[in-house]
PDB file of C-alpha atoms in Angstrom:
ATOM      1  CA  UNK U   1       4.199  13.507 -15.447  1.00  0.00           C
ATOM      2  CA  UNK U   2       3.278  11.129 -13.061  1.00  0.00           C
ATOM      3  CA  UNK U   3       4.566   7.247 -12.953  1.00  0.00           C
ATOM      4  CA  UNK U   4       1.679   5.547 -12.304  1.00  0.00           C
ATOM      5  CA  UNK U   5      -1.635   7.177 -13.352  1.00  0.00           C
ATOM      6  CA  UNK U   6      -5.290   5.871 -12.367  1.00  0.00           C
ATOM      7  CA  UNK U   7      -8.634   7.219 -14.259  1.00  0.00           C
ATOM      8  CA  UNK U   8     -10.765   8.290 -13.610  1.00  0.00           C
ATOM      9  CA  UNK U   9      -9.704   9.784 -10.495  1.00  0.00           C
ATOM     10  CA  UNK U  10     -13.506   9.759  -9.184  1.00  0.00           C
ATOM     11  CA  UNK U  11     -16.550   7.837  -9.810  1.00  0.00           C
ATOM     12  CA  UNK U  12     -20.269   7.700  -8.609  1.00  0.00           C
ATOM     13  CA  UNK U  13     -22.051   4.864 -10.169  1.00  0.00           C
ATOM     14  CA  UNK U  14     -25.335   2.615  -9.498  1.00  0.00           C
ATOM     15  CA  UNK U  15     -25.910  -1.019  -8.128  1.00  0.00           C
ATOM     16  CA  UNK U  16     -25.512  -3.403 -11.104  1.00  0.00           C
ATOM     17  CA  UNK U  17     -23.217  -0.736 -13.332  1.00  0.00           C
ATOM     18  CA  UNK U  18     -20.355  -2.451 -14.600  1.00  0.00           C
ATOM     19  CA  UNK U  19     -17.467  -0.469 -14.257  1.00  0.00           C
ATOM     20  CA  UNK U  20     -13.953  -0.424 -15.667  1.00  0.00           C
ATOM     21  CA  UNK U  21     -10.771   1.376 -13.674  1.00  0.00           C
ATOM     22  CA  UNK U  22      -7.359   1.780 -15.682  1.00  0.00           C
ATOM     23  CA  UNK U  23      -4.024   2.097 -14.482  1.00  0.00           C
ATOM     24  CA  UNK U  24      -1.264   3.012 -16.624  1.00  0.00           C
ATOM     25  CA  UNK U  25       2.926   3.354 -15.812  1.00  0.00           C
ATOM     26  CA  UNK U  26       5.820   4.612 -17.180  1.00  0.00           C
ATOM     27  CA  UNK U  27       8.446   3.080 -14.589  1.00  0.00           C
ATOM     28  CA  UNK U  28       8.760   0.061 -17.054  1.00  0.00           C
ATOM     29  CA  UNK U  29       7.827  -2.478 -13.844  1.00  0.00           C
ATOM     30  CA  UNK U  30       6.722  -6.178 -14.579  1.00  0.00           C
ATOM     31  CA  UNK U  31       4.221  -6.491 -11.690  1.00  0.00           C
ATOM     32  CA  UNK U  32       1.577  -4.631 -11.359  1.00  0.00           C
ATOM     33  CA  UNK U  33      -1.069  -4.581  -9.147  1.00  0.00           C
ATOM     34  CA  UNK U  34      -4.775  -3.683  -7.495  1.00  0.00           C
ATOM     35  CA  UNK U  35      -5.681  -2.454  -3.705  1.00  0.00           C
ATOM     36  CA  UNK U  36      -8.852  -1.367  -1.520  1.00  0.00           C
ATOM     37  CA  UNK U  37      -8.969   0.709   0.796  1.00  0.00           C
ATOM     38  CA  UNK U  38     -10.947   0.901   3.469  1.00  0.00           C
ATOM     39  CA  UNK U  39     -11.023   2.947   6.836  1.00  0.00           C
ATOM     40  CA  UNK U  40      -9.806   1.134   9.521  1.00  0.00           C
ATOM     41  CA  UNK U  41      -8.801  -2.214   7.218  1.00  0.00           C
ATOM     42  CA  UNK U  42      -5.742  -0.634   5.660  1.00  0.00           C
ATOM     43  CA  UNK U  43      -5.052  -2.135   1.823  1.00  0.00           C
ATOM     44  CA  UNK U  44      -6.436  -5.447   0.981  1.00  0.00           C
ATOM     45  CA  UNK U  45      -4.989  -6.707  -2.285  1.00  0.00           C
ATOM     46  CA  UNK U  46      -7.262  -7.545  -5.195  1.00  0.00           C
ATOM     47  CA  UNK U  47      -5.314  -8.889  -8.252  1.00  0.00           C
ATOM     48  CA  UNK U  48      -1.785  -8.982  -8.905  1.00  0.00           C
ATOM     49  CA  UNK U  49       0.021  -9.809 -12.134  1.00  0.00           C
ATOM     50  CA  UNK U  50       3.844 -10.175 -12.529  1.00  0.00           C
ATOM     51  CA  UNK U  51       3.367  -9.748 -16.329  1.00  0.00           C
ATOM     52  CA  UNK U  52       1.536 -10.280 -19.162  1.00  0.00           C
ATOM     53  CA  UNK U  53       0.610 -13.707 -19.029  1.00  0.00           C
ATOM     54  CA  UNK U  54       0.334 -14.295 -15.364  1.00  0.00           C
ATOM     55  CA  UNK U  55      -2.584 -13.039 -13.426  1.00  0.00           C
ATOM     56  CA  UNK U  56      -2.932 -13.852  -9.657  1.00  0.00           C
ATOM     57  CA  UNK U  57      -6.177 -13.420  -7.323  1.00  0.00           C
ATOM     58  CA  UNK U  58      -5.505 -11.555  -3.887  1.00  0.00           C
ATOM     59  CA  UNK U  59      -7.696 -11.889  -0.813  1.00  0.00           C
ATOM     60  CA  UNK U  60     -10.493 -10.411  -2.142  1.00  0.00           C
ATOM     61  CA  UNK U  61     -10.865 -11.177  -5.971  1.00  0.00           C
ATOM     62  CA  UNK U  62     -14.715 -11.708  -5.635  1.00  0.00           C
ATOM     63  CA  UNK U  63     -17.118  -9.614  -7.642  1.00  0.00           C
ATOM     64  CA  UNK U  64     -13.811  -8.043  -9.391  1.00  0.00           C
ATOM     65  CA  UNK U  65     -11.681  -9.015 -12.463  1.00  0.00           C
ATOM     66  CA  UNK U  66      -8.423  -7.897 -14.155  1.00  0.00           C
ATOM     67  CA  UNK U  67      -7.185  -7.470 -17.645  1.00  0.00           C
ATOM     68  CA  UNK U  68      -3.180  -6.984 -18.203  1.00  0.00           C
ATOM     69  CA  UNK U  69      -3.325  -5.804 -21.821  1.00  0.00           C
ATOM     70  CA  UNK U  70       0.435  -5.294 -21.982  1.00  0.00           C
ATOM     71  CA  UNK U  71       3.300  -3.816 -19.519  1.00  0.00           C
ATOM     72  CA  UNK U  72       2.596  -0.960 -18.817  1.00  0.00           C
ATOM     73  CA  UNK U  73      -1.364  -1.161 -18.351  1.00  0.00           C
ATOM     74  CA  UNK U  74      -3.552  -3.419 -15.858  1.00  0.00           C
ATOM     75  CA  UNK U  75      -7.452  -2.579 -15.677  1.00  0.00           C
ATOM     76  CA  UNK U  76      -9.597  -3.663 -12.694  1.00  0.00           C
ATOM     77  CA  UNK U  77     -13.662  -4.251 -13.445  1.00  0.00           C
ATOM     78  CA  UNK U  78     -16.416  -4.459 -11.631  1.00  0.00           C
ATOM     79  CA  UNK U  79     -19.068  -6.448 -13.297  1.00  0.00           C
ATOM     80  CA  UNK U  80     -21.855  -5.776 -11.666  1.00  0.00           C
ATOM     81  CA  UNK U  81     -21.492  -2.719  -8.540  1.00  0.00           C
ATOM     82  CA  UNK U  82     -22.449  -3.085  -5.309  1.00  0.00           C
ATOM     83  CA  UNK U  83     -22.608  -0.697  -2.633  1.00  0.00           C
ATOM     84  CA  UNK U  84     -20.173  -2.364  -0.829  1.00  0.00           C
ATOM     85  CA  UNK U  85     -17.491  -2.131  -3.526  1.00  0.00           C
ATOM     86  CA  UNK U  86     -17.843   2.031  -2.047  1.00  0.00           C
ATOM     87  CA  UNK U  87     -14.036   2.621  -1.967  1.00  0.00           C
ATOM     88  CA  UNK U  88     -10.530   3.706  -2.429  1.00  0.00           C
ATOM     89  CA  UNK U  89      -9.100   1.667  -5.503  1.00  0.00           C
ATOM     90  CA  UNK U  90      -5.203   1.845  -6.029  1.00  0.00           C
ATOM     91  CA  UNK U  91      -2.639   0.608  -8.703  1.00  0.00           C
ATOM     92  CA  UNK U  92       0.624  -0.435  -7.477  1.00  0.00           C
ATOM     93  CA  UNK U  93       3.829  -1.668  -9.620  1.00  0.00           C
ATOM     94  CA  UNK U  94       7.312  -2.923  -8.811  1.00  0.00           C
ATOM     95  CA  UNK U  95      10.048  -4.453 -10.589  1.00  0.00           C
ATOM     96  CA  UNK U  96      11.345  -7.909  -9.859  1.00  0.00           C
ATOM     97  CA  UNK U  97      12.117  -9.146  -6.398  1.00  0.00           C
ATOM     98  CA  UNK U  98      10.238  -9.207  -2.917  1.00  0.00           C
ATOM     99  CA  UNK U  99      12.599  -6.973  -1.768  1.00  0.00           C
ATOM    100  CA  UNK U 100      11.776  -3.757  -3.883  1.00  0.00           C
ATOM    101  CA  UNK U 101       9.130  -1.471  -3.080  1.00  0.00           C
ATOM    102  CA  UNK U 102       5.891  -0.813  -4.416  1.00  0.00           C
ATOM    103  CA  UNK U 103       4.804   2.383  -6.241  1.00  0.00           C
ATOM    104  CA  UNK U 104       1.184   3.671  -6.015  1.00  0.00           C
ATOM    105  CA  UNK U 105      -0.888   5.853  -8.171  1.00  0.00           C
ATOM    106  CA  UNK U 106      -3.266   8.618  -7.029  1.00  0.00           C
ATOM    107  CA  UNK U 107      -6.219   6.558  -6.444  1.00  0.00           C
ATOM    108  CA  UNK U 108      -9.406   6.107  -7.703  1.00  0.00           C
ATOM    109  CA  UNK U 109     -12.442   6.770  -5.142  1.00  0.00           C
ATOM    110  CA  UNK U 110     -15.553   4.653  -6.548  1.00  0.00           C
ATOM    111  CA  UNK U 111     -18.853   5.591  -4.809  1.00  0.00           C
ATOM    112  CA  UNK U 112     -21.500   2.588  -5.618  1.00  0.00           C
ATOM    113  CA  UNK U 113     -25.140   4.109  -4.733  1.00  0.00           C
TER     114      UNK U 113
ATOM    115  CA  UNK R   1       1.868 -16.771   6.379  1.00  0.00           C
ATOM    116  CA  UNK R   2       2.775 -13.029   7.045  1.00  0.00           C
ATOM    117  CA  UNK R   3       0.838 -10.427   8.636  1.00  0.00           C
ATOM    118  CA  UNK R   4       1.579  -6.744   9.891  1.00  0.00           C
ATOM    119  CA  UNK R   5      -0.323  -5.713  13.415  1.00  0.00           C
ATOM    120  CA  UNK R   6      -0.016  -1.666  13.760  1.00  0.00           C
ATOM    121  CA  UNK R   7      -0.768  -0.833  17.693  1.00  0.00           C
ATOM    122  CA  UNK R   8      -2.749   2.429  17.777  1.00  0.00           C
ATOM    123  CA  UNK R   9      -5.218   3.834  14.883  1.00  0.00           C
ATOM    124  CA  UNK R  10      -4.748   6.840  15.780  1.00  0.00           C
ATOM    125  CA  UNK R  11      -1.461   8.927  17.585  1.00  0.00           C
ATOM    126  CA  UNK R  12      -1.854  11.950  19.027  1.00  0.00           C
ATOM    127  CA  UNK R  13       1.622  14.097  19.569  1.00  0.00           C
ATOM    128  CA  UNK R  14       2.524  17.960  20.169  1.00  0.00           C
ATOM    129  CA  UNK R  15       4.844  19.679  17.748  1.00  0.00           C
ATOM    130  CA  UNK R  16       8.210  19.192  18.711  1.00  0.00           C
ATOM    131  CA  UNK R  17       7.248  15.916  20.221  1.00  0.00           C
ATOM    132  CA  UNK R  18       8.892  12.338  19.562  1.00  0.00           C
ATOM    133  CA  UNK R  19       6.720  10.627  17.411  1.00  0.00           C
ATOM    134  CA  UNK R  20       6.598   6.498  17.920  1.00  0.00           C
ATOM    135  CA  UNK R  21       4.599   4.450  15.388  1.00  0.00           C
ATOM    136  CA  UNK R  22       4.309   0.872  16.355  1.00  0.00           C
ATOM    137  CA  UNK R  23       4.971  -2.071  13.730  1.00  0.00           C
ATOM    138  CA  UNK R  24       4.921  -5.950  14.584  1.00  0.00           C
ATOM    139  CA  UNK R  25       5.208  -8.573  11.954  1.00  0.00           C
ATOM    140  CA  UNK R  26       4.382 -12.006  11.504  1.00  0.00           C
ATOM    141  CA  UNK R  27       6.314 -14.012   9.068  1.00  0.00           C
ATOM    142  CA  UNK R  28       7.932 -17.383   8.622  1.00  0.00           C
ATOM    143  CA  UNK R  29      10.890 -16.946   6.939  1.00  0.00           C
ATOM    144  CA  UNK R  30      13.227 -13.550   6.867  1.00  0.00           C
ATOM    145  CA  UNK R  31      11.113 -10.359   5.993  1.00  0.00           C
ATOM    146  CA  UNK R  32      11.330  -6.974   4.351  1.00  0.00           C
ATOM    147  CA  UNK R  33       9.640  -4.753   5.643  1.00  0.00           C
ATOM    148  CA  UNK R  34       8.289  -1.479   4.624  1.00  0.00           C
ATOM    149  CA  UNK R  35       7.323   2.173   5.842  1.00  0.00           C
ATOM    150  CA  UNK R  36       4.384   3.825   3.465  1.00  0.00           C
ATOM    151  CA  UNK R  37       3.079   7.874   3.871  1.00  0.00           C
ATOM    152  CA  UNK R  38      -0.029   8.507   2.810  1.00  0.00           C
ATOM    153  CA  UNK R  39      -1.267  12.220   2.704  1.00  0.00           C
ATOM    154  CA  UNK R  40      -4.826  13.268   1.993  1.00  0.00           C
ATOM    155  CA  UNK R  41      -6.272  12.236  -1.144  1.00  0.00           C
ATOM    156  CA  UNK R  42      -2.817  10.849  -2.343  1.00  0.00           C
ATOM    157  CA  UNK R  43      -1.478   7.662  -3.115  1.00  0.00           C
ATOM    158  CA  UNK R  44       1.192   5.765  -0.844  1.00  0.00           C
ATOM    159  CA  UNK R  45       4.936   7.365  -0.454  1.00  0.00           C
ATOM    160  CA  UNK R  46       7.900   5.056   0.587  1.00  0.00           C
ATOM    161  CA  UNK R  47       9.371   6.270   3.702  1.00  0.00           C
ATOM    162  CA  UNK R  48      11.938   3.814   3.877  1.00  0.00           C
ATOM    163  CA  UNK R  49      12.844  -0.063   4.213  1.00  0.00           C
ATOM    164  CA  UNK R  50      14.831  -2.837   5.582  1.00  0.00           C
ATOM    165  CA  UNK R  51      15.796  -5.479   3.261  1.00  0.00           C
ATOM    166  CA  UNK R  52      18.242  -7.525   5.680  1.00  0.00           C
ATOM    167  CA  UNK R  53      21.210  -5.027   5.822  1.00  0.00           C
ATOM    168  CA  UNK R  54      21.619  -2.563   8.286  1.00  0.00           C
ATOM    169  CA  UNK R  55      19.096  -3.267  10.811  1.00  0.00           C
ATOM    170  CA  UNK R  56      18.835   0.950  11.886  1.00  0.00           C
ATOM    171  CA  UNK R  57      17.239   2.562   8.652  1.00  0.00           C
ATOM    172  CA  UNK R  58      16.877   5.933   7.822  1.00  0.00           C
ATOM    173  CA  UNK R  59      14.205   7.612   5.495  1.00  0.00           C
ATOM    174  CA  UNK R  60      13.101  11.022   4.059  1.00  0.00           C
ATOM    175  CA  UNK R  61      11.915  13.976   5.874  1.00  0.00           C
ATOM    176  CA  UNK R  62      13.757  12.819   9.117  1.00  0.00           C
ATOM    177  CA  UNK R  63      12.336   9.307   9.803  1.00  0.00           C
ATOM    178  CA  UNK R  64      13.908   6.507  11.039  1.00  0.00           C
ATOM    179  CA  UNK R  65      12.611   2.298  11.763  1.00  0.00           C
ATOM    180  CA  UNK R  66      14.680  -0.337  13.507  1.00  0.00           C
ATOM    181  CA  UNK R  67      13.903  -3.909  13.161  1.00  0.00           C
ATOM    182  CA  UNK R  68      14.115  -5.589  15.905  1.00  0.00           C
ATOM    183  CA  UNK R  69      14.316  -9.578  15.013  1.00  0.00           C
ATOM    184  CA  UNK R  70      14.045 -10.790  18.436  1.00  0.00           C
ATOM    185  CA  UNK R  71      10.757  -8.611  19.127  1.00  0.00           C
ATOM    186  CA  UNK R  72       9.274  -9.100  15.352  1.00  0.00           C
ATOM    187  CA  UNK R  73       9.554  -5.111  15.443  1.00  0.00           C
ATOM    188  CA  UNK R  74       9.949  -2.413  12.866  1.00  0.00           C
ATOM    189  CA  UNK R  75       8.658   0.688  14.849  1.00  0.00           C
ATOM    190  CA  UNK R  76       8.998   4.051  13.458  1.00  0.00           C
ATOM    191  CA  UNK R  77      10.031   6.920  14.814  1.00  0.00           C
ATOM    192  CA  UNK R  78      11.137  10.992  14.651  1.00  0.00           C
ATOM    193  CA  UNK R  79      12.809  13.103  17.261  1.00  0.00           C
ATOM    194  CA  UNK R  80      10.351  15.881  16.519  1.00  0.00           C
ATOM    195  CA  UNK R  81       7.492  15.817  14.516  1.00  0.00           C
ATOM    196  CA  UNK R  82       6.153  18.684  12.527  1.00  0.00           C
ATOM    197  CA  UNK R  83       2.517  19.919  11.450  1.00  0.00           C
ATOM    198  CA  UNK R  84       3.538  18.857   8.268  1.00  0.00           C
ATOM    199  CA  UNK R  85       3.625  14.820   9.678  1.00  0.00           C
ATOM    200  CA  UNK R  86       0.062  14.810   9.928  1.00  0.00           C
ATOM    201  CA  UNK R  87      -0.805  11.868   7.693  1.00  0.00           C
ATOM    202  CA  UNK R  88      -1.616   7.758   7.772  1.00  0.00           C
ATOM    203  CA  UNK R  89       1.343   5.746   7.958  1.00  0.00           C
ATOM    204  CA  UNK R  90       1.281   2.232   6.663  1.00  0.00           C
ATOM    205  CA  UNK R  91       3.638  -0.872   7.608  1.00  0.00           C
ATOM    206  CA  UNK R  92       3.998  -3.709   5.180  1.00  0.00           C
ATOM    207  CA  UNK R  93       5.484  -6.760   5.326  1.00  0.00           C
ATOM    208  CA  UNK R  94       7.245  -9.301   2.293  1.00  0.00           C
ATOM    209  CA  UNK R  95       9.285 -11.867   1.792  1.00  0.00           C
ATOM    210  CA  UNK R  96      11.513 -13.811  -0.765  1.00  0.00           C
ATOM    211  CA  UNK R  97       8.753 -16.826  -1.146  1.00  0.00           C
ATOM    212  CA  UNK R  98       5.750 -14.464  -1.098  1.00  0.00           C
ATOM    213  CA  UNK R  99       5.167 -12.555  -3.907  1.00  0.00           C
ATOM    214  CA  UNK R 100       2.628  -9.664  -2.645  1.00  0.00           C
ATOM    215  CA  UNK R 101       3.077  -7.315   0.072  1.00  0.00           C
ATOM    216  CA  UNK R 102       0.563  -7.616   3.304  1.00  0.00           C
ATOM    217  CA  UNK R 103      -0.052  -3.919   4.830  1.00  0.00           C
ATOM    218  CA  UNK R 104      -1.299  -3.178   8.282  1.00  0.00           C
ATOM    219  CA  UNK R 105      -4.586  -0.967   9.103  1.00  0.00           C
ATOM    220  CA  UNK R 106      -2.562   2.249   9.390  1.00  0.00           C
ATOM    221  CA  UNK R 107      -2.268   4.790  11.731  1.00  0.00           C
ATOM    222  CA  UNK R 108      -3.395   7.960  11.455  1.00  0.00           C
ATOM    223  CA  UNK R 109      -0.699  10.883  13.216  1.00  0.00           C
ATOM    224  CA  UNK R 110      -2.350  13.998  14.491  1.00  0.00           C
ATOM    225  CA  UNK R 111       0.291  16.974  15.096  1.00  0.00           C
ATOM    226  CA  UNK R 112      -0.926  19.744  17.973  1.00  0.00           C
ATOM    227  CA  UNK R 113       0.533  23.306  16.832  1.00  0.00           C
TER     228      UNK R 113
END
């Protein structure tokens, strides 16, 4: 089974939906967090959260919000779609210091229409 | 403040070839820095990283990055590439007082048979 796992894998929605994405682990990592991608920008990051209790905005937190319901699962909303939200969502986690690497899950690709 | 510049969105190289993927970094104080894989329609994959021992480091499937302090380097390279390179490669950059990792735009490696 896979560490990190994102649902749904694939989403078409409309302008004004609000949409939830989940990411769940099994690696037992404290931080956990939420990237874009776009072509041509590379990964932007959304939210972060080192556990539980701490939740962090990234560059581009607008018109997005986060929910850490416990270790091992970190959800990323969209309140109300817009087309421009169109994109490659990933989950990330790592355990403790700057110096150890990220792990991603599959992705999510979110079409807004 | 950090930041990760990746010359070239998209490399071109014969099979066989040398392949040379070009990382600078920006940062203030000592970095880590980071190698990701990403195939089609799959998350990220560590290639490898430096984290302020040897300064030559080798990763999987033949890939190697030296960082290069007096440049702000971290360029990666393979003595001959195979079809089975073809993917975006992402450079990211961290450090001990920033708690998030900043990527560059990636670059995408083509492989001619």
């Amino acid at each position: 089974d896979a560490d990190v796992t994102q649902t749904p894998r694939n989403r078409i929605t409309k302008t004004g939906k609000r949409i939830m994405l989940e990411c769940s682990q099994t690696k037992g990592h404290d931080r956990m967090y939420w990237y874009r991608q776009d072509p041509g920008l590379g990964l932007r990051l959304i939210y972060y959260s080192f556990d539980v209790k701490d939740i962090n905005k990234g560059e581009i937190s607008d018109g997005y919000s986060v929910s850490r319901q416990a270790q091992a699962k970190f959800s990323l909303s969209l309140e109300s779609a817009i087309p421009n939200q169109t994109a490659l969502y990933f989950c990330a986690t790592s355990q403790g210091s700057s110096y150890n690497e990220q792990f991603f899950g599959p992705g999510t690709r979110l079409t807004v229409l | 403040a950090q930041s990760v510049t990746q010359l070239g969105s998209h490399v071109s190289v014969s099979e066989g070839a040398l392949v040379l993927l070009r990382c600078n970094y920006s940062s203030s104080v000592p970095p880590y820095l980071f190698w990701y894989v990403q195939y089609p329609n799959q998350g990220l994959q560590l290639l490898l990283k430096y984290t302020s021992a040897a300064t030559l480091v080798k990763g999987i499937n033949g890939f190697e990055a030296e960082f290069k302090k007096s440049e702000t380097s971290f360029h990666l390279t393979k003595p001959s590439a195979h079809m089975s390179d073809a993917a975006e490669y992402f450079c990211a950059v961290s450090a001990d007082n920033f708690n998030k990792f900043y990527f560059g735009s990636g670059t995408k490696l083509n492989v001619k048979p």
